[in-house]
Short mmCIF file of C-alpha atoms in Angstrom, two decimals:
data_model
loop_
_atom_site.label_atom_id
_atom_site.label_comp_id
_atom_site.label_asym_id
_atom_site.label_seq_id
_atom_site.Cartn_x
_atom_site.Cartn_y
_atom_site.Cartn_z
CA MET O 1 -0.10 0.37 0.04
CA LYS O 2 1.07 3.56 -0.74
CA ASP O 3 2.83 5.04 2.77
CA SER O 4 0.57 8.36 2.97
CA PRO O 5 -2.75 7.52 4.17
CA GLY O 6 -3.13 10.55 2.63
CA VAL O 7 -3.40 9.31 -0.73
CA VAL O 8 -6.12 5.98 -0.06
CA ASP O 9 -8.25 8.40 1.66
CA LEU O 10 -8.17 10.90 -1.24
CA LEU O 11 -8.73 7.95 -3.65
CA GLY O 12 -11.82 6.43 -1.68
CA VAL O 13 -13.78 10.25 -0.72
CA LEU O 14 -13.07 10.59 -4.92
CA ALA O 15 -14.10 7.07 -5.38
CA TYR O 16 -17.31 6.96 -2.53
CA ALA O 17 -18.16 10.91 -4.58
CA GLU O 18 -18.29 9.27 -7.74
CA LEU O 19 -20.69 6.28 -6.13
CA SER O 20 -23.22 8.70 -5.02
CA ALA O 21 -23.00 11.34 -7.73
CA PHE O 22 -23.76 8.10 -9.66
CA ALA O 23 -26.89 7.42 -7.67
CA ARG O 24 -27.90 10.67 -7.08
CA LEU O 25 -27.70 11.88 -10.72
CA THR O 26 -29.87 9.22 -11.61
CA ASP O 27 -32.29 9.70 -9.64
CA ASP O 28 -32.29 13.49 -10.23
CA ALA O 29 -32.71 12.36 -13.61
CA ALA O 30 -35.81 9.68 -13.42
CA ALA O 31 -37.72 12.34 -10.99
CA LEU O 32 -37.18 15.81 -12.47
CA ALA O 33 -36.83 15.83 -15.39
CA PRO O 34 -39.20 17.47 -18.07
CA SER O 35 -38.56 15.32 -20.64
CA LEU O 36 -36.86 11.99 -21.59
CA ALA O 37 -33.96 13.95 -23.54
CA ASP O 38 -33.35 16.09 -20.60
CA ARG O 39 -33.61 12.33 -17.91
CA ALA O 40 -31.05 10.73 -21.20
CA ALA O 41 -28.40 13.97 -20.67
CA LEU O 42 -28.33 13.48 -17.11
CA SER O 43 -28.53 10.14 -16.70
CA GLU O 44 -25.04 10.54 -19.46
CA LEU O 45 -23.28 12.54 -16.38
CA ALA O 46 -24.14 9.85 -13.93
CA VAL O 47 -23.20 6.79 -16.66
CA ALA O 48 -19.65 8.97 -16.79
CA GLU O 49 -19.32 9.47 -13.18
CA TYR O 50 -19.77 5.70 -12.70
CA GLY O 51 -16.92 4.89 -14.88
CA HIS O 52 -14.57 6.97 -13.05
CA PHE O 53 -16.02 5.10 -9.99
CA ARG O 54 -14.57 2.01 -11.88
CA LEU O 55 -10.99 3.87 -12.02
CA LEU O 56 -10.59 4.67 -8.86
CA ARG O 57 -12.27 1.45 -7.29
CA ASP O 58 -9.40 -0.16 -8.66
CA GLN O 59 -6.46 2.04 -8.57
CA LEU O 60 -7.48 1.66 -4.59
CA ALA O 61 -7.29 -1.84 -5.23
CA GLU O 62 -3.89 -2.23 -7.37
CA LEU O 63 -2.52 -0.25 -4.31
CA GLY O 64 -2.65 -3.16 -2.23
CA ALA O 65 -6.32 -1.20 -0.47
CA ASP O 66 -9.13 -2.74 0.12
CA PRO O 67 -11.94 -0.42 -2.04
CA GLU O 68 -14.58 -0.80 0.49
CA GLN O 69 -13.11 0.11 3.76
CA ALA O 70 -11.37 3.02 2.20
CA MET O 71 -14.34 4.97 1.14
CA ALA O 72 -16.37 3.78 4.58
CA PRO O 73 -15.12 7.11 5.98
CA PHE O 74 -16.76 9.16 3.86
CA VAL O 75 -20.24 7.44 3.27
CA GLU O 76 -21.70 9.44 6.31
CA PRO O 77 -20.83 13.28 5.22
CA LEU O 78 -21.28 12.83 1.60
CA ASP O 79 -24.63 11.01 1.48
CA ALA O 80 -25.49 14.32 3.81
CA TRP O 81 -24.25 16.44 1.98
CA HIS O 82 -26.46 14.73 -0.81
CA ALA O 83 -29.56 14.30 1.73
CA GLN O 84 -29.42 18.25 2.43
CA THR O 85 -28.73 19.42 -0.93
CA ALA O 86 -31.93 17.79 -2.52
CA PRO O 87 -33.31 19.46 -5.71
CA SER O 88 -36.32 20.22 -5.54
CA ASP O 89 -37.00 20.88 -9.09
CA TRP O 90 -35.48 20.59 -13.09
CA LEU O 91 -33.76 23.77 -12.75
CA GLU O 92 -31.76 22.88 -9.12
CA ALA O 93 -31.18 19.51 -9.90
CA LEU O 94 -28.91 21.16 -12.88
CA VAL O 95 -27.50 24.25 -10.76
CA LYS O 96 -26.35 20.68 -8.54
CA ALA O 97 -24.66 19.16 -11.64
CA TYR O 98 -22.52 21.98 -12.69
CA VAL O 99 -21.45 23.82 -10.00
CA GLY O 100 -22.06 21.84 -6.71
CA GLU O 101 -19.51 18.59 -8.83
CA GLY O 102 -17.65 21.52 -9.69
CA ILE O 103 -16.18 22.50 -6.90
CA ALA O 104 -15.51 19.49 -5.07
CA PHE O 105 -13.75 18.48 -8.15
CA ASP O 106 -11.78 21.87 -7.64
CA PHE O 107 -10.57 20.12 -4.55
CA TYR O 108 -9.91 17.01 -5.20
CA ARG O 109 -7.32 18.58 -8.14
CA GLU O 110 -6.00 21.00 -5.50
CA ALA O 111 -5.44 18.23 -3.21
CA ALA O 112 -3.08 15.73 -5.80
CA ARG O 113 -1.67 18.90 -7.14
CA ARG O 114 1.68 17.28 -5.37
CA LEU O 115 0.85 13.68 -5.57
CA ASP O 116 2.91 10.68 -7.29
CA PRO O 117 1.94 11.82 -11.72
CA PRO O 118 0.03 8.58 -12.52
CA ILE O 119 -2.44 9.28 -9.49
CA ALA O 120 -2.59 12.99 -9.84
CA LYS O 121 -2.92 12.68 -13.08
CA LEU O 122 -5.81 9.33 -12.26
CA VAL O 123 -7.37 12.28 -10.25
CA ASP O 124 -7.67 14.88 -13.36
CA VAL O 125 -8.70 12.13 -15.62
CA VAL O 126 -11.77 11.85 -12.90
CA SER O 127 -12.56 15.08 -12.16
CA ALA O 128 -12.32 16.48 -15.48
CA ASP O 129 -15.13 17.57 -17.10
CA GLU O 130 -14.84 17.24 -20.70
CA GLY O 131 -17.97 19.37 -21.80
CA ARG O 132 -20.12 17.20 -20.67
CA SER O 133 -22.15 18.85 -18.25
CA GLN O 134 -22.55 21.86 -21.17
CA PHE O 135 -25.83 20.62 -21.79
CA ALA O 136 -27.10 22.13 -17.64
CA VAL O 137 -24.96 24.91 -18.68
CA GLU O 138 -27.33 25.77 -21.62
CA ARG O 139 -30.87 24.99 -19.99
CA VAL O 140 -30.11 26.84 -17.22
CA ARG O 141 -29.72 29.85 -19.31
CA ALA O 142 -32.59 29.30 -21.44
CA ALA O 143 -34.97 29.21 -18.57
CA LEU O 144 -32.93 32.83 -16.96
CA LYS O 145 -34.35 33.73 -20.53
CA ALA O 146 -37.48 32.84 -20.32
CA ASP O 147 -37.60 33.60 -16.90
CA PRO O 148 -35.71 35.96 -14.67
CA ALA O 149 -36.79 36.34 -11.94
CA ALA O 150 -35.42 32.87 -10.95
CA SER O 151 -31.76 33.94 -10.79
CA GLY O 152 -32.22 34.97 -7.61
CA ARG O 153 -33.76 31.94 -5.83
CA LEU O 154 -30.58 29.67 -7.78
CA ALA O 155 -27.65 31.79 -7.01
CA LEU O 156 -29.44 31.16 -3.84
CA TRP O 157 -29.55 27.68 -4.20
CA ALA O 158 -25.74 27.46 -5.53
CA ARG O 159 -24.59 29.29 -2.38
CA ARG O 160 -26.33 26.83 -0.39
CA LEU O 161 -24.79 23.40 -2.34
CA VAL O 162 -21.34 25.79 -1.16
CA GLY O 163 -22.06 26.45 2.21
CA GLU O 164 -22.97 22.74 2.60
CA ALA O 165 -20.32 21.80 0.12
CA LEU O 166 -18.18 23.48 3.06
CA SER O 167 -19.70 22.23 5.97
CA GLN O 168 -19.56 18.43 5.03
CA GLY O 169 -15.68 19.25 4.13
CA GLN O 170 -14.48 20.54 7.10
CA ARG O 171 -16.20 17.55 9.20
CA VAL O 172 -14.91 14.88 6.90
CA ALA O 173 -11.07 17.20 7.24
CA ALA O 174 -11.28 16.59 11.68
CA ALA O 175 -12.24 12.87 10.97
CA ARG O 176 -9.11 12.52 8.76
CA PRO O 177 -6.21 14.72 9.28
CA GLU O 178 -4.09 12.73 6.82
CA LEU O 179 -6.50 13.71 4.24
CA ALA O 180 -6.66 17.75 4.88
CA ARG O 181 -2.94 18.22 5.50
CA MET O 182 -2.03 16.99 1.99
CA LEU O 183 -5.14 19.82 0.80
CA VAL O 184 -2.65 22.59 2.40
CA GLU O 185 0.04 21.42 1.95
CA ALA O 186 -0.34 20.64 -2.04
CA GLY O 187 1.27 24.20 -3.26
CA ALA O 188 2.16 25.45 1.27
CA ASP O 189 5.63 25.84 1.18
CA ASP O 190 4.29 29.57 2.17
CA GLN O 191 1.35 30.49 3.27
CA ALA O 192 1.26 33.04 0.02
CA GLU O 193 0.20 29.65 -1.76
CA VAL O 194 -2.72 28.56 0.19
CA SER O 195 -4.24 32.04 -0.97
CA ARG O 196 -3.40 31.44 -4.37
CA MET O 197 -5.08 28.01 -4.18
CA PHE O 198 -8.36 29.93 -2.41
CA ALA O 199 -8.28 32.46 -4.82
CA ARG O 200 -8.13 29.55 -7.77
CA LEU O 201 -11.76 27.73 -5.99
CA THR O 202 -13.12 30.66 -5.96
CA GLU O 203 -12.20 31.63 -9.10
CA GLU O 204 -13.21 28.72 -11.12
CA HIS O 205 -16.86 28.92 -8.55
CA GLY O 206 -17.66 32.33 -10.24
CA LYS O 207 -17.23 31.07 -14.04
CA ARG O 208 -18.90 28.50 -13.48
CA MET O 209 -21.63 30.60 -11.60
CA ALA O 210 -21.06 33.73 -14.37
CA ALA O 211 -21.28 30.99 -16.95
CA LEU O 212 -24.78 30.36 -15.14
CA GLY O 213 -26.07 33.18 -16.09
CA LEU O 214 -25.71 34.03 -11.87
CA MET U 1 -39.33 5.43 -41.02
CA LYS U 2 -39.76 2.12 -41.31
CA ASP U 3 -43.40 1.44 -42.20
CA SER U 4 -44.53 -1.22 -39.90
CA PRO U 5 -45.89 0.95 -36.46
CA GLY U 6 -44.32 -2.00 -34.60
CA VAL U 7 -40.59 -2.28 -34.84
CA VAL U 8 -40.89 1.55 -33.29
CA ASP U 9 -43.51 0.57 -30.65
CA LEU U 10 -40.61 -2.59 -29.79
CA LEU U 11 -38.02 0.17 -30.23
CA GLY U 12 -39.39 2.60 -28.01
CA VAL U 13 -40.57 -0.16 -25.34
CA LEU U 14 -37.55 -1.65 -24.81
CA ALA U 15 -35.15 2.15 -24.67
CA TYR U 16 -37.82 2.95 -21.61
CA ALA U 17 -38.13 -0.86 -20.21
CA GLU U 18 -33.48 0.18 -20.17
CA LEU U 19 -33.74 3.58 -18.80
CA SER U 20 -36.43 2.14 -15.89
CA ALA U 21 -34.09 -0.18 -15.79
CA PHE U 22 -31.65 1.34 -15.55
CA ALA U 23 -32.83 4.43 -12.97
CA ARG U 24 -34.87 1.83 -10.78
CA LEU U 25 -31.78 -1.15 -10.32
CA THR U 26 -29.12 2.03 -9.16
CA ASP U 27 -31.98 3.41 -7.27
CA ASP U 28 -32.21 -0.10 -5.40
CA ALA U 29 -28.36 -0.26 -5.57
CA ALA U 30 -28.32 2.73 -3.57
CA ALA U 31 -30.99 2.17 -1.11
CA LEU U 32 -30.69 -1.62 -0.55
CA ALA U 33 -26.53 -3.03 -0.91
CA PRO U 34 -25.40 -4.19 2.55
CA SER U 35 -22.00 -3.89 1.09
CA LEU U 36 -19.98 -1.14 -0.87
CA ALA U 37 -19.07 -3.68 -3.24
CA ASP U 38 -22.64 -4.96 -3.90
CA ARG U 39 -24.20 -1.86 -4.07
CA ALA U 40 -21.31 -1.28 -7.26
CA ALA U 41 -22.10 -4.86 -8.32
CA LEU U 42 -25.91 -3.66 -8.82
CA SER U 43 -24.76 -0.45 -10.71
CA GLU U 44 -22.70 -2.19 -12.98
CA LEU U 45 -26.11 -4.24 -14.13
CA ALA U 46 -27.71 -0.33 -14.19
CA VAL U 47 -24.78 1.04 -16.40
CA ALA U 48 -24.78 -1.92 -19.27
CA GLU U 49 -28.90 -1.54 -19.31
CA TYR U 50 -28.34 2.55 -19.64
CA GLY U 51 -25.26 1.59 -22.43
CA HIS U 52 -28.36 -0.46 -24.22
CA PHE U 53 -30.82 2.19 -24.04
CA ARG U 54 -27.89 4.35 -26.29
CA LEU U 55 -27.81 1.32 -28.84
CA LEU U 56 -31.85 1.71 -28.69
CA ARG U 57 -32.23 5.37 -28.83
CA ASP U 58 -29.57 5.70 -31.62
CA GLN U 59 -31.62 2.67 -33.66
CA LEU U 60 -34.85 4.64 -33.39
CA ALA U 61 -33.21 8.07 -34.75
CA GLU U 62 -31.56 6.02 -37.56
CA LEU U 63 -35.20 4.57 -39.07
CA GLY U 64 -36.87 7.88 -38.62
CA ALA U 65 -38.44 7.82 -35.31
CA ASP U 66 -38.65 10.35 -32.62
CA PRO U 67 -36.97 8.43 -29.93
CA GLU U 68 -39.03 10.18 -27.23
CA GLN U 69 -42.56 10.30 -29.00
CA ALA U 70 -41.82 6.23 -29.69
CA MET U 71 -41.07 6.09 -25.67
CA ALA U 72 -44.23 8.31 -24.26
CA PRO U 73 -47.21 5.60 -24.45
CA PHE U 74 -44.58 3.11 -22.28
CA VAL U 75 -43.14 5.44 -19.65
CA GLU U 76 -46.83 4.36 -17.61
CA PRO U 77 -47.21 1.21 -17.39
CA LEU U 78 -43.33 0.53 -16.87
CA ASP U 79 -43.17 2.99 -14.03
CA ALA U 80 -46.69 1.23 -12.31
CA TRP U 81 -44.65 -2.08 -12.97
CA HIS U 82 -41.83 -0.54 -11.25
CA ALA U 83 -44.11 1.15 -8.42
CA GLN U 84 -45.99 -2.34 -8.06
CA THR U 85 -43.57 -4.03 -8.23
CA ALA U 86 -40.18 -2.15 -5.36
CA PRO U 87 -37.96 -4.71 -3.58
CA SER U 88 -38.26 -4.18 -0.06
CA ASP U 89 -34.65 -5.88 1.01
CA TRP U 90 -32.17 -6.75 -0.66
CA LEU U 91 -32.95 -10.47 -2.08
CA GLU U 92 -35.95 -9.17 -3.51
CA ALA U 93 -33.96 -6.36 -5.54
CA LEU U 94 -31.97 -9.39 -6.58
CA VAL U 95 -35.02 -11.91 -7.64
CA LYS U 96 -35.84 -8.94 -9.44
CA ALA U 97 -32.74 -8.12 -11.25
CA TYR U 98 -32.65 -11.53 -13.17
CA VAL U 99 -35.97 -13.01 -12.37
CA GLY U 100 -38.00 -9.71 -13.83
CA GLU U 101 -35.87 -8.18 -16.40
CA GLY U 102 -35.06 -12.14 -17.40
CA ILE U 103 -38.77 -12.73 -18.74
CA ALA U 104 -39.33 -9.20 -19.67
CA PHE U 105 -36.16 -9.17 -21.96
CA ASP U 106 -37.20 -13.31 -23.01
CA PHE U 107 -40.93 -11.38 -24.47
CA TYR U 108 -39.63 -8.27 -26.34
CA ARG U 109 -37.12 -10.83 -28.56
CA GLU U 110 -39.29 -13.04 -29.50
CA ALA U 111 -40.98 -9.68 -30.40
CA ALA U 112 -37.94 -9.15 -32.75
CA ARG U 113 -38.09 -13.36 -34.18
CA ARG U 114 -39.33 -12.09 -37.41
CA LEU U 115 -38.18 -8.75 -37.85
CA ASP U 116 -35.07 -7.63 -40.26
CA PRO U 117 -31.43 -9.06 -38.88
CA PRO U 118 -30.34 -5.65 -37.94
CA ILE U 119 -33.49 -5.07 -36.25
CA ALA U 120 -33.45 -8.77 -34.69
CA LYS U 121 -29.54 -8.14 -33.84
CA LEU U 122 -29.92 -5.50 -31.98
CA VAL U 123 -33.01 -7.06 -30.14
CA ASP U 124 -31.21 -10.42 -28.86
CA VAL U 125 -27.68 -7.66 -28.04
CA VAL U 126 -29.49 -5.53 -25.88
CA SER U 127 -31.64 -8.31 -24.34
CA ALA U 128 -28.44 -10.28 -23.69
CA ASP U 129 -27.74 -10.87 -20.19
CA GLU U 130 -23.44 -11.86 -21.39
CA GLY U 131 -23.22 -13.10 -17.50
CA ARG U 132 -23.95 -9.75 -15.88
CA SER U 133 -26.15 -11.09 -13.39
CA GLN U 134 -24.44 -14.13 -12.25
CA PHE U 135 -23.46 -12.67 -9.42
CA ALA U 136 -26.98 -12.43 -8.44
CA VAL U 137 -27.71 -16.10 -8.81
CA GLU U 138 -24.44 -16.36 -6.51
CA ARG U 139 -25.48 -13.54 -3.75
CA VAL U 140 -29.68 -14.94 -3.78
CA ARG U 141 -28.15 -19.43 -3.08
CA ALA U 142 -25.61 -18.00 -0.63
CA ALA U 143 -28.84 -16.16 1.00
CA LEU U 144 -30.98 -19.31 0.70
CA LYS U 145 -28.14 -21.57 1.70
CA ALA U 146 -27.61 -19.19 5.10
CA ASP U 147 -31.29 -19.65 5.62
CA PRO U 148 -33.77 -21.80 3.74
CA ALA U 149 -37.13 -20.81 5.13
CA ALA U 150 -36.57 -17.57 3.45
CA SER U 151 -37.26 -19.32 0.09
CA GLY U 152 -40.84 -19.31 0.46
CA ARG U 153 -41.34 -15.89 0.65
CA LEU U 154 -38.83 -15.22 -2.50
CA ALA U 155 -40.53 -17.74 -4.96
CA LEU U 156 -44.06 -16.02 -3.84
CA TRP U 157 -41.95 -12.81 -4.70
CA ALA U 158 -41.17 -13.93 -8.23
CA ARG U 159 -44.08 -15.00 -8.83
CA ARG U 160 -46.02 -11.63 -7.65
CA LEU U 161 -42.82 -9.65 -10.43
CA VAL U 162 -44.07 -12.00 -12.89
CA GLY U 163 -48.61 -11.22 -12.14
CA GLU U 164 -47.22 -7.84 -12.34
CA ALA U 165 -45.23 -7.82 -15.55
CA LEU U 166 -47.89 -10.05 -17.06
CA SER U 167 -50.84 -7.36 -16.32
CA GLN U 168 -48.86 -3.94 -17.02
CA GLY U 169 -48.40 -6.63 -20.42
CA GLN U 170 -51.88 -6.36 -20.95
CA ARG U 171 -52.36 -2.58 -21.06
CA VAL U 172 -49.87 -2.47 -23.36
CA ALA U 173 -50.72 -5.05 -25.56
CA ALA U 174 -54.34 -2.89 -25.71
CA ALA U 175 -53.22 0.35 -26.22
CA ARG U 176 -50.69 -0.79 -28.85
CA PRO U 177 -52.81 -3.76 -31.08
CA GLU U 178 -49.71 -3.63 -33.95
CA LEU U 179 -46.80 -4.81 -31.12
CA ALA U 180 -48.95 -7.04 -29.70
CA ARG U 181 -49.81 -8.52 -33.26
CA MET U 182 -45.94 -8.75 -33.09
CA LEU U 183 -45.59 -11.13 -31.01
CA VAL U 184 -48.61 -13.35 -31.40
CA GLU U 185 -47.11 -13.15 -35.73
CA ALA U 186 -43.93 -13.50 -34.01
CA GLY U 187 -44.01 -16.95 -34.68
CA ALA U 188 -47.42 -17.90 -35.55
CA ASP U 189 -48.29 -18.97 -38.46
CA ASP U 190 -49.99 -21.91 -36.81
CA GLN U 191 -51.27 -21.45 -33.75
CA ALA U 192 -49.27 -23.80 -32.46
CA GLU U 193 -46.23 -22.34 -32.60
CA VAL U 194 -47.73 -19.61 -30.63
CA SER U 195 -47.98 -21.92 -27.86
CA ARG U 196 -44.69 -23.49 -28.30
CA MET U 197 -43.45 -19.83 -27.63
CA PHE U 198 -45.53 -19.41 -24.77
CA ALA U 199 -43.08 -22.83 -23.48
CA ARG U 200 -39.71 -21.16 -24.13
CA LEU U 201 -41.09 -18.61 -22.07
CA THR U 202 -42.13 -20.99 -19.24
CA GLU U 203 -38.99 -23.08 -19.79
CA GLU U 204 -36.83 -20.00 -19.53
CA HIS U 205 -38.14 -18.30 -16.74
CA GLY U 206 -38.25 -22.01 -15.02
CA LYS U 207 -34.71 -22.32 -16.04
CA ARG U 208 -33.91 -19.25 -13.49
CA MET U 209 -36.08 -19.83 -10.70
CA ALA U 210 -34.32 -23.22 -10.45
CA ALA U 211 -30.94 -21.42 -10.59
CA LEU U 212 -31.84 -19.74 -7.96
CA GLY U 213 -33.14 -22.10 -6.17
CA LEU U 214 -36.55 -21.63 -6.21
#
């Protein structure tokens, strides 16, 4: 097994993030999509997440870790995040798929920055969106064009997604100090790098909000 | 568009059967699996169904049909089937994934028997199990070995799955006469062939029940 328990933690949290996102997106698609074409579009995202889960599980096994044990500490906080952020309509589901997943993956990528290249590359691969969620951007923009008044509600929803993510992230960091250390140490020979990391996360989040027109 | 509306109906019902099975299996996996490994195993089945959905949707589009319109008549009866047969525990979910999906796909395959070879082949491909559900058989057999008394309850559950499938199938047949005609005409230059078809369906179902030890 890789000596740093942080690596197994990172792959474990990512693996369960993908497995639970797969289930939630599938469920949101079936329950909230206004058409079968929309349902298929969100289901495509879900299936891509499942493919990422497979890669992470296999990498854990390759490192000699038990994927089930590696994921176990993160089941409760990630399930709690999803329970706290169950979308109540299709637009909320789309904003969650784009903004909520986006900021989570930015975090994982930051944590992986100084890992061995093969692991860092795998994290990059499973965190990459590759334009798959572009349909969500288009749907939300079209909806806001038709109903500009919805933007206040959706902007609030996006803030809540981020707030709940930070709150669950803090729980994870408290329970898994090695993982928290990886994130802080990722670029942090000096305090300025930590500030730059948070600036990057904020900037990427801002770009996604702007893309949605929020 | 293919002249027989029955073809579009068959591909439409199959496409929605795959899309809804994808969502239900994913949900059953997330809600009922006793371990993350079991959850992943049932999710694999779900993702395979989604891949079949893609093939069917693309084939409908290639025939000049609107996939959404082709699926629409079958949304309600298939959703009703799933609502009537929501498993209450993991073993019921496994029996449903194996026995319920199995008999449904046998029906679709029978209906496709006399279609143009490319369509009949596609139906064969999306109906093929390819050993994917073998894990369900193993899990159910192991559970029955540990608790033989569960077999009565699960045998009853399997009968209910088939009964509800027939009941929804009759609704579909009444609403879509071309589809019903395809099934009857598939092998039915004579009445004896219809009897043989039902014998085949019964035999395959019996094999699945025996494989489970029910």
